[in-house]
CSV table of C-alpha atoms (C1' of nucleotides) in Angstrom, one decimal:
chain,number,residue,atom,x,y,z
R,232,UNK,CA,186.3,97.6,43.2
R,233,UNK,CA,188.4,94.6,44.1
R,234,UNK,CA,186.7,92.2,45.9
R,235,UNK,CA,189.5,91.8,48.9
R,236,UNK,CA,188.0,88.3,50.1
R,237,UNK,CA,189.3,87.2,46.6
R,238,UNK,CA,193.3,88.5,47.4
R,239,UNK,CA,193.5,85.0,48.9
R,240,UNK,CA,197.1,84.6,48.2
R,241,UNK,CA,198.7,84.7,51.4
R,242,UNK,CA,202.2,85.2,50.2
R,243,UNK,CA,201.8,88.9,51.1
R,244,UNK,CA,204.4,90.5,52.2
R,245,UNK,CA,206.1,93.6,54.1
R,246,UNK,CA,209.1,94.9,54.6
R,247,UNK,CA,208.1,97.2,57.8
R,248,UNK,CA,206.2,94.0,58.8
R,249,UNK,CA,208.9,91.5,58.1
R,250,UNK,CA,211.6,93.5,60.1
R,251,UNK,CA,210.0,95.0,62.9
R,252,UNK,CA,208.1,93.2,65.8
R,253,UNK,CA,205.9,94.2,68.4
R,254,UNK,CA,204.7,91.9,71.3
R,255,UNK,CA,201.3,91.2,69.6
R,256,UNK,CA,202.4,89.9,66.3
R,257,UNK,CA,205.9,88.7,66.6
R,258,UNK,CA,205.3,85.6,67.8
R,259,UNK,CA,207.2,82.4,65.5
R,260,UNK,CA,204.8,80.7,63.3
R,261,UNK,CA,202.1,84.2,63.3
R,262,UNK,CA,200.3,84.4,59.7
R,263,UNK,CA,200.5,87.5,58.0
R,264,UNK,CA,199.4,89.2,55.0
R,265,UNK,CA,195.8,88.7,53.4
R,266,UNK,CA,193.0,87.1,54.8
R,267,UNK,CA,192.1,83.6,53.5
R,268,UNK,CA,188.4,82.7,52.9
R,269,UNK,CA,189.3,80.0,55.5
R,270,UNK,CA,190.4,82.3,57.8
R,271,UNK,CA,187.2,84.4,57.0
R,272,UNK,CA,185.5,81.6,57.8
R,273,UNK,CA,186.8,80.7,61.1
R,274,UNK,CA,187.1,83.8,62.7
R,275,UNK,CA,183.7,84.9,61.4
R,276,UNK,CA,181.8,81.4,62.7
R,277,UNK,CA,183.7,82.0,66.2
R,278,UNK,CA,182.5,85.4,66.8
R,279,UNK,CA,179.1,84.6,65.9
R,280,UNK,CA,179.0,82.2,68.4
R,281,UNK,CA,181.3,83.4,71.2
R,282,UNK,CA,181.0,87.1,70.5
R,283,UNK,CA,183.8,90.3,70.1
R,284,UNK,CA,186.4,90.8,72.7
R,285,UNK,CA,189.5,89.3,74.3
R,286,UNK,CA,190.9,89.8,71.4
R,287,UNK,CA,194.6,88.9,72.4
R,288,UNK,CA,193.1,85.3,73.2
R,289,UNK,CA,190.4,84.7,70.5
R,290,UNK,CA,193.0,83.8,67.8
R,291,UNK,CA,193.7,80.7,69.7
R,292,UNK,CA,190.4,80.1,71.0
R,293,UNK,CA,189.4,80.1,67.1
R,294,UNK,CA,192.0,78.0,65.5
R,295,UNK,CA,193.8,80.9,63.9
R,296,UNK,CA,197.3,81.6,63.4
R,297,UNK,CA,196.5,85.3,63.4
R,298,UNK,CA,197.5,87.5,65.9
R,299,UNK,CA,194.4,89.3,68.1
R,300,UNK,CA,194.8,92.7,66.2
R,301,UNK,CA,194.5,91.2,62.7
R,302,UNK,CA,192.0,89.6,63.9
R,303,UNK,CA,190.2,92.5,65.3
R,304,UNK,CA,191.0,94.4,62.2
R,305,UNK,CA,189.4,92.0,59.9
R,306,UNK,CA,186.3,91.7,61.8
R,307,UNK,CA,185.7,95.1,62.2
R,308,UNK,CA,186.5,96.4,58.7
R,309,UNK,CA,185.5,93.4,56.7
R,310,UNK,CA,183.4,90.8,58.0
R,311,UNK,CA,181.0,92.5,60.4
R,312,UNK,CA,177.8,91.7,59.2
R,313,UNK,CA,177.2,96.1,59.3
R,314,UNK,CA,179.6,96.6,56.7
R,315,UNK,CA,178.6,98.3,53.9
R,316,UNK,CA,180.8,97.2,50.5
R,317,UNK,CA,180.3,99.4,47.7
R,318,UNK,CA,180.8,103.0,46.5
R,319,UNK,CA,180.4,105.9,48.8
R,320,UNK,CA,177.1,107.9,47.7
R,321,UNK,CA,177.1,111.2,46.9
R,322,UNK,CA,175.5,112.0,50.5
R,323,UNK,CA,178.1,110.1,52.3
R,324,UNK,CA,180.1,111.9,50.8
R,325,UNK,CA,179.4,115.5,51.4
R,326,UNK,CA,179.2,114.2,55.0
R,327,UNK,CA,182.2,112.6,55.1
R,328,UNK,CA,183.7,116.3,54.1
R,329,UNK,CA,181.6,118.4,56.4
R,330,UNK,CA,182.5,115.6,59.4
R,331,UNK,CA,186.1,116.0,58.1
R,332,UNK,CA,186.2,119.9,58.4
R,333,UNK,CA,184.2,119.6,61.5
R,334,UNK,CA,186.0,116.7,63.3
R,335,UNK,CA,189.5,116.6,61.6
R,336,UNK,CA,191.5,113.1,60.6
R,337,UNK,CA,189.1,111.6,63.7
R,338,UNK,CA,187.9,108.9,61.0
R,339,UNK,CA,186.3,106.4,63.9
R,340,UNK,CA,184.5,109.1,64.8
R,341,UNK,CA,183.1,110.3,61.5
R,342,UNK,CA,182.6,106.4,60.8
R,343,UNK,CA,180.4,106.2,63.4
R,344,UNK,CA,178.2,109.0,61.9
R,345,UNK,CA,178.3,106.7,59.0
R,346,UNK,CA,176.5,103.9,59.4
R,347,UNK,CA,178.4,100.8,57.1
R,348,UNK,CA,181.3,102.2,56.9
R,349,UNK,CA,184.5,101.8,59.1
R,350,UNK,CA,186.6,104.3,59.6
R,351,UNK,CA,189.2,102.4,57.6
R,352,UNK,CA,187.8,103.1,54.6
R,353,UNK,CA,187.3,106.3,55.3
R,354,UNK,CA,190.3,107.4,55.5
R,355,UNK,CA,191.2,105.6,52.4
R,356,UNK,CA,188.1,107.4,50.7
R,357,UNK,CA,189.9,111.0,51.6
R,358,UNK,CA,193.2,109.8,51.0
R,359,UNK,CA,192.4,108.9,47.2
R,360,UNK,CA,189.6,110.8,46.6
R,361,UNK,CA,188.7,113.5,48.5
R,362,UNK,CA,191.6,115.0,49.1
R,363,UNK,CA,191.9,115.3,45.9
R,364,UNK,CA,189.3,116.6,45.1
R,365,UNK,CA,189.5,119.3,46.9
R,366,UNK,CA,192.8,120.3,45.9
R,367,UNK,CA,191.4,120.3,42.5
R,368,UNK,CA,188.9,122.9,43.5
R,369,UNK,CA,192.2,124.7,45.2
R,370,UNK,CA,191.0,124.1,48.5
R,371,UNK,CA,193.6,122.7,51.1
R,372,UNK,CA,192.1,119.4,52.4
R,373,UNK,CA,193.7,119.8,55.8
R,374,UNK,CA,192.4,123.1,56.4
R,375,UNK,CA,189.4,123.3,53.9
R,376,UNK,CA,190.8,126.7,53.5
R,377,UNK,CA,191.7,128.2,49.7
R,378,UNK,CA,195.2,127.0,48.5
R,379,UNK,CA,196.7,130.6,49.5
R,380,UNK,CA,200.3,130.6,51.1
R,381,UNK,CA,199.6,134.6,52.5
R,382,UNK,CA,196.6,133.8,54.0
R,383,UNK,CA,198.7,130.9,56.4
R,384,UNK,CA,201.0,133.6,57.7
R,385,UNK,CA,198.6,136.3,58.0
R,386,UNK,CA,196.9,133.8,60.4
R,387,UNK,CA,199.3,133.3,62.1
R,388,UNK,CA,200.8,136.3,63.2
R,389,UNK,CA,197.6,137.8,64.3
R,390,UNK,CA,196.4,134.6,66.5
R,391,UNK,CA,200.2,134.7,68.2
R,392,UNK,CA,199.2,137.7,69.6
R,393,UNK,CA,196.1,136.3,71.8
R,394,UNK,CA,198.0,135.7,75.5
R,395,UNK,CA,197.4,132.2,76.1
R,396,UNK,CA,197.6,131.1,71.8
R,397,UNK,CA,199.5,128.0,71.3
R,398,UNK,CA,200.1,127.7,67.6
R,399,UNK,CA,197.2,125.1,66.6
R,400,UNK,CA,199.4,121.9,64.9
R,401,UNK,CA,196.4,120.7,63.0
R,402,UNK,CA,194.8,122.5,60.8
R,403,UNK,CA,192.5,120.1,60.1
R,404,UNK,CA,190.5,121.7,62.5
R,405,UNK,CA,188.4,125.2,62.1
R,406,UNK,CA,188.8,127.8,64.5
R,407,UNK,CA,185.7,128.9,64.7
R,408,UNK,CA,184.2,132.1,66.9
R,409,UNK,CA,182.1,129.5,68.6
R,410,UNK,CA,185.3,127.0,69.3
R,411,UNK,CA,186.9,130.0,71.2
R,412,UNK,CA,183.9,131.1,72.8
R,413,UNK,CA,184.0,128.2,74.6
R,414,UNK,CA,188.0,127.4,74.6
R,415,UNK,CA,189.5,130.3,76.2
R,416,UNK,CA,192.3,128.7,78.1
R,417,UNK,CA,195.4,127.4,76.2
R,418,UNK,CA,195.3,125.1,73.5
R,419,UNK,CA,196.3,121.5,74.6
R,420,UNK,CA,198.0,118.9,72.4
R,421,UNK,CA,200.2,115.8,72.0
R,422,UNK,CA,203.0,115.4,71.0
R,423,UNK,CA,201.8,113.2,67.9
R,424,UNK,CA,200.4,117.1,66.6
R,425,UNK,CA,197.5,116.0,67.0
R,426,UNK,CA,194.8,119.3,68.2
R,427,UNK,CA,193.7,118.8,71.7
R,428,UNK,CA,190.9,121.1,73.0
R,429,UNK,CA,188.3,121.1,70.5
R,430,UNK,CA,184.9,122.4,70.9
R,431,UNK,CA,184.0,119.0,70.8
R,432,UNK,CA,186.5,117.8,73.6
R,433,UNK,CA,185.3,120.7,75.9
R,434,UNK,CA,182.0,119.8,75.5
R,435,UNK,CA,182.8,115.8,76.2
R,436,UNK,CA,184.7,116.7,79.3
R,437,UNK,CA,181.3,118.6,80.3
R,438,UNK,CA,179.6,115.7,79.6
R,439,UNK,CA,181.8,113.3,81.9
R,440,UNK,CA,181.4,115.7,84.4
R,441,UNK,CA,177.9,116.1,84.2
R,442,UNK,CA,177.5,112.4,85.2
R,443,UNK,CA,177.4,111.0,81.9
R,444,UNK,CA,179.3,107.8,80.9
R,445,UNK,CA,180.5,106.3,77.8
R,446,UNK,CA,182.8,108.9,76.2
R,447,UNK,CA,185.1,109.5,78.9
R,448,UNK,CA,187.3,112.3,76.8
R,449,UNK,CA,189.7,113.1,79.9
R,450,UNK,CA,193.0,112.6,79.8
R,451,UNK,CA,195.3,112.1,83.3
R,452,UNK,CA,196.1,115.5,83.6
R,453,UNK,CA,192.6,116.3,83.2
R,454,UNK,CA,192.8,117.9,79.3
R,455,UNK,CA,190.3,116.8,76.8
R,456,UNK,CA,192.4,114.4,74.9
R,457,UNK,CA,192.0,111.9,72.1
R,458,UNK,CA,188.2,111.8,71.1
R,459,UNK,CA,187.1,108.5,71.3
R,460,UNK,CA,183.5,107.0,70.9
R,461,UNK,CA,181.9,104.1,70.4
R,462,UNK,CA,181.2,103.5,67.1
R,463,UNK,CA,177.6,104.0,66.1
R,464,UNK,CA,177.4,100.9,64.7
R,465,UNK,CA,180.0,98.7,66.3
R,466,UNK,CA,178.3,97.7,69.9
R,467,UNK,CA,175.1,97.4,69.1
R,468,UNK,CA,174.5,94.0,71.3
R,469,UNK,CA,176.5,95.8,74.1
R,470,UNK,CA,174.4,99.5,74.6
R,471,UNK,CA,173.7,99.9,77.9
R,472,UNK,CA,171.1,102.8,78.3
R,473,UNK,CA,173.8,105.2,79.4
R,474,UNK,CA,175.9,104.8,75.9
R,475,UNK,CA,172.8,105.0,74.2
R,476,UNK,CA,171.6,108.1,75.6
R,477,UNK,CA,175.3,109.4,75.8
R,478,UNK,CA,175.3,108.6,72.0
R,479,UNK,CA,172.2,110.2,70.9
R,480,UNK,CA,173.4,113.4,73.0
R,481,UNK,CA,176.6,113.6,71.2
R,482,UNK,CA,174.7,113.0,68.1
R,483,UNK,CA,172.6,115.6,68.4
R,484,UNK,CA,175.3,117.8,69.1
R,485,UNK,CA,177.8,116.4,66.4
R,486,UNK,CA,174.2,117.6,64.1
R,487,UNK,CA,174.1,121.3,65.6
R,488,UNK,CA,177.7,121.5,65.3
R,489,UNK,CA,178.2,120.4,62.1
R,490,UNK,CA,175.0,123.2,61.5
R,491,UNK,CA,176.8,125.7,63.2
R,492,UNK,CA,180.0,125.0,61.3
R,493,UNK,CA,178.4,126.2,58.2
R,494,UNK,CA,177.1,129.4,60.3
R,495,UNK,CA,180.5,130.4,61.6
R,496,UNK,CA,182.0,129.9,58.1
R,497,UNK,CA,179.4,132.4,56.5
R,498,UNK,CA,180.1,134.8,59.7
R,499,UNK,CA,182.8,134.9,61.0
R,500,UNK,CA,184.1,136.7,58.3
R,501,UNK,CA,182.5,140.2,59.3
R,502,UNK,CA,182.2,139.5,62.8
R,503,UNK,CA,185.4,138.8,63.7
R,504,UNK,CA,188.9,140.5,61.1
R,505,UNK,CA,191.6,138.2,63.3
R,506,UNK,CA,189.9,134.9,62.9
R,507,UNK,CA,190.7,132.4,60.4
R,508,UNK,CA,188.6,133.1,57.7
R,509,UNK,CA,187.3,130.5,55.6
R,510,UNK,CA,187.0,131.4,51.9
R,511,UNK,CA,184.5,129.8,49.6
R,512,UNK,CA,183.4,126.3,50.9
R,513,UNK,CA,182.3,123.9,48.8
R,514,UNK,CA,180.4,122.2,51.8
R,515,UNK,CA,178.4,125.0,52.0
R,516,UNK,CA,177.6,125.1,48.4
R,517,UNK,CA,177.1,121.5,48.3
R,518,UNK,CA,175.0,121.0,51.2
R,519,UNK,CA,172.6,123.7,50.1
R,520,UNK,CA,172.2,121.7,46.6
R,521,UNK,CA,172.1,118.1,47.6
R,522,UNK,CA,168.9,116.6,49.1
R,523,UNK,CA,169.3,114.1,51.6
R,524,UNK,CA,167.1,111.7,52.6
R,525,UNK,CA,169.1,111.0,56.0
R,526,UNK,CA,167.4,113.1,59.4
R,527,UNK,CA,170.6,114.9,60.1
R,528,UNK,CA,169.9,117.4,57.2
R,529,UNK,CA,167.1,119.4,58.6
R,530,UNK,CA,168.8,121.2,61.6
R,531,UNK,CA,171.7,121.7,58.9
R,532,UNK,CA,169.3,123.5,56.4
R,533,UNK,CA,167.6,125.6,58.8
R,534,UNK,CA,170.4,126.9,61.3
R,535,UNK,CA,171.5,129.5,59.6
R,536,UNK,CA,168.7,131.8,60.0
R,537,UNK,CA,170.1,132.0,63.5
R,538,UNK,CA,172.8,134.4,62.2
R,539,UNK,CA,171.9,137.7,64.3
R,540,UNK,CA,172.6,135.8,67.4
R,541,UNK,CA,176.1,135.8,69.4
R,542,UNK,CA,178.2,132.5,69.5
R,543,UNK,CA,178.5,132.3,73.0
R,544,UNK,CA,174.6,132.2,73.3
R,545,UNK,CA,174.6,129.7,70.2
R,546,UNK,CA,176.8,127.4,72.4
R,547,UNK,CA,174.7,128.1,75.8
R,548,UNK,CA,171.3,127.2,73.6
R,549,UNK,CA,173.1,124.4,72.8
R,550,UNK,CA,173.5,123.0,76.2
R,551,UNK,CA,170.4,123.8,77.5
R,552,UNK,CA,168.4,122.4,74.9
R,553,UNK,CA,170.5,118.6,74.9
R,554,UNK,CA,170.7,118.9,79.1
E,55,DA,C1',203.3,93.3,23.8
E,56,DA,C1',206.2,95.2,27.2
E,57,DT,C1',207.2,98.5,30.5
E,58,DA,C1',206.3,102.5,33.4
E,59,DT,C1',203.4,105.0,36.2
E,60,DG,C1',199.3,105.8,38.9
E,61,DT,C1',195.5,104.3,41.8
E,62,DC,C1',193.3,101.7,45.3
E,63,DC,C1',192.8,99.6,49.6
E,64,DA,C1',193.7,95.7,53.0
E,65,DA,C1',196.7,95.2,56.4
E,66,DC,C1',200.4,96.5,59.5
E,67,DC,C1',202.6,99.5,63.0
E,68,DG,C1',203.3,102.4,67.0
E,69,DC,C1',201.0,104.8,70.2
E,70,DA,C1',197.7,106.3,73.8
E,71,DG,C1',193.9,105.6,76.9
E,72,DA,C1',191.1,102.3,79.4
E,73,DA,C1',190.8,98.4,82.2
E,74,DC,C1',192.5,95.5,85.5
E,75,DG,C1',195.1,93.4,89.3
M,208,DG,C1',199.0,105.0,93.1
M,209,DC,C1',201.5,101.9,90.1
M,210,DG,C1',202.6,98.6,86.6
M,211,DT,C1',200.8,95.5,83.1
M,212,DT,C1',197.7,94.1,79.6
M,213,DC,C1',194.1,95.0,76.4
M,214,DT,C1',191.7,97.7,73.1
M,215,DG,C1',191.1,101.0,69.6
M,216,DC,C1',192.9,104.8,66.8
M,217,DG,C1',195.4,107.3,63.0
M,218,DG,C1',199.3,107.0,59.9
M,219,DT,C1',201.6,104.4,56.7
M,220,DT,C1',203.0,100.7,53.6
M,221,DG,C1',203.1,97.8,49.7
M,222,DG,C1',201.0,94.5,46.6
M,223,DA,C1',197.3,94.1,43.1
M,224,DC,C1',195.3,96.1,39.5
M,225,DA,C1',194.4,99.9,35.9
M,226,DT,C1',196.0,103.0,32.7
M,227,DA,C1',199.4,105.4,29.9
M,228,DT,C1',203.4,105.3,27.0
DNA sequence: AATATGTCCAACCGCAGAACG
DNA sequence: GCGTTCTGCGGTTGGACATAT
């Protein structure tokens, strides 16, 4: 792997950047293009003495002709002292594609189930690799469904029927018998395509309104929109007790749910003929084979002995047991 | 050796939500 | 409640490097 600190050439350039502006990085005399060591340097030193934030004045404040985003960029994906450099494990791996099929292209959020890595390379890992990869294996890697153009339309046209069905625009995410268990209304999305009104989403929005702070997942009309959470790993001087508990609920959660994912893979099949049916899952297969040292493997391992039960109770259990 | 093609990944952009006045 | 600013996210780009021809 390229070590990037050694790209110190800044003579970088870009087209899209050259000829379109926006507020923060327009500005006459802005650097662009790859980071110096210098620059490493000085922006590394500052925030180690003055801390993260304001980032729209810290460029400034640090002697750097950088605008606050690239600043905030190169902090968080390369100089943070959490980084991890290096290849992705094995075991990072399989999560990354369990998190993936779970979660969707939400890479902060599978990031922060990752501790070192930023979701930045992340996505990069799926865009050259495991994408890949699983096309190889002839599984789509939006849907983590089998490669089978029938299957898409077959979907389709039996889910149109349900009343309130609003075709799903991103298939990155499972329908699962649990996720419409517990999301019976209509489906809610932006315009970007991006799915709103995951499992997930609901059960933030339940959260919020439960009188926990820290992953505020409404949006203005009151949808559970746009997924966002601290990264595990990213605030660690700034954890107020109610992030940290909010954090360790969710991860507890994110741990069932990623368990239960599995389950509703395995079941759904019988249980339910007009439900997306995933075929073969190589996360299933691999996650059964591949030991893991990390704690979140247990509940994974174990879960689905709980296959005689309903998914609406599944999801009640759930509640109960983390509130 | 020279060129073409593919791969990787740091960095940029636009956008949306949160925070603030 | 409204407008502005800040922050963070996901998608995308393009240069550096590796490999194939």
């Amino acid at each position: 792997m390229r070590n990037p600190s050694s790209s110190s050439s800044p003579s970088k350039t870009s087209t899209k950047a050259a000829g379109v502006s926006t507020p923060c990085c327009s500005k006459v005399g802005m650097k662009r293009g790859p980071w110096t060591p210098e620059e490493d340097q000085l922006l590394a030193s500052y925030i180690k003495r003055e801390g993260e934030g304001r980032w729209r004045t810290l460029p400034k404040r640090a002697g750097l002709l950088r605008c606050g985003k690239s600043c905030r960029l190169r902090w968080m994906n390369y100089l943070r002292p959490s980084v991890k450099r290096g290849q992705i494990a094995p075991d990072e791996e399989d999560l990354i594609l369990r998190l993936h099929r779970l979660l969707g292209n939400r890479w902060s959020l599978i990031a922060g189930r990752i501790p070192g890595r930023t979701d930045n390379e992340i996505k990069n890992y799926w865009n050259t690799h495991l994408s890949k990869k699983l096309i190889g294996q002839g599984i789509d890697p939006r849907t983590h469904k089998p490669l089978d153009p029938n299957t898409s339309s077959d979907d389709k046209a039996s889910s149109s029927k349900k009343a309130n069905y609003i075709p799903n625009p991103n298939p990155n995410l499972v329908t699962s018998t649990l996720e419409q268990t517990v999301t019976a209304g209509p489906r809610i999305m932006k315009g970007n395509g991006h799915y709103e009104g995951t499992i997930l989403e609901q059960y933030h929005g339940g959260m919020v309104g439960n009188g926990h702070a820290g992953l505020n997942l409404q949006s203005s009309n009151g949808s559970g929109l746009g997924l966002r959470s601290s990264h595990g790993f990213s605030n660690e001087d700034n954890n107020d007790d109610i992030n940290y508990c909010t954090d360790d609920l969710f991860s507890s959660f994110l741990n069932s749910l990623i368990n239960e994912d599995v389950f509703n893979s395995q079941h759904q099949v019988q249980q339910q003929p007009n439900v997306i049916a995933p075929g073969p899952d190589p996360l299933i297969s691999s996650a059964q084979t591949i030991s893991f040292g990390a704690g979140w493997d247990a509940p994974i391992m174990t879960s689905v002995s709980a296959s005689n039960q309903n998914d609406s109770k599944m999801f009640n259990d759930h509640v109960e047991k983390h509130f």
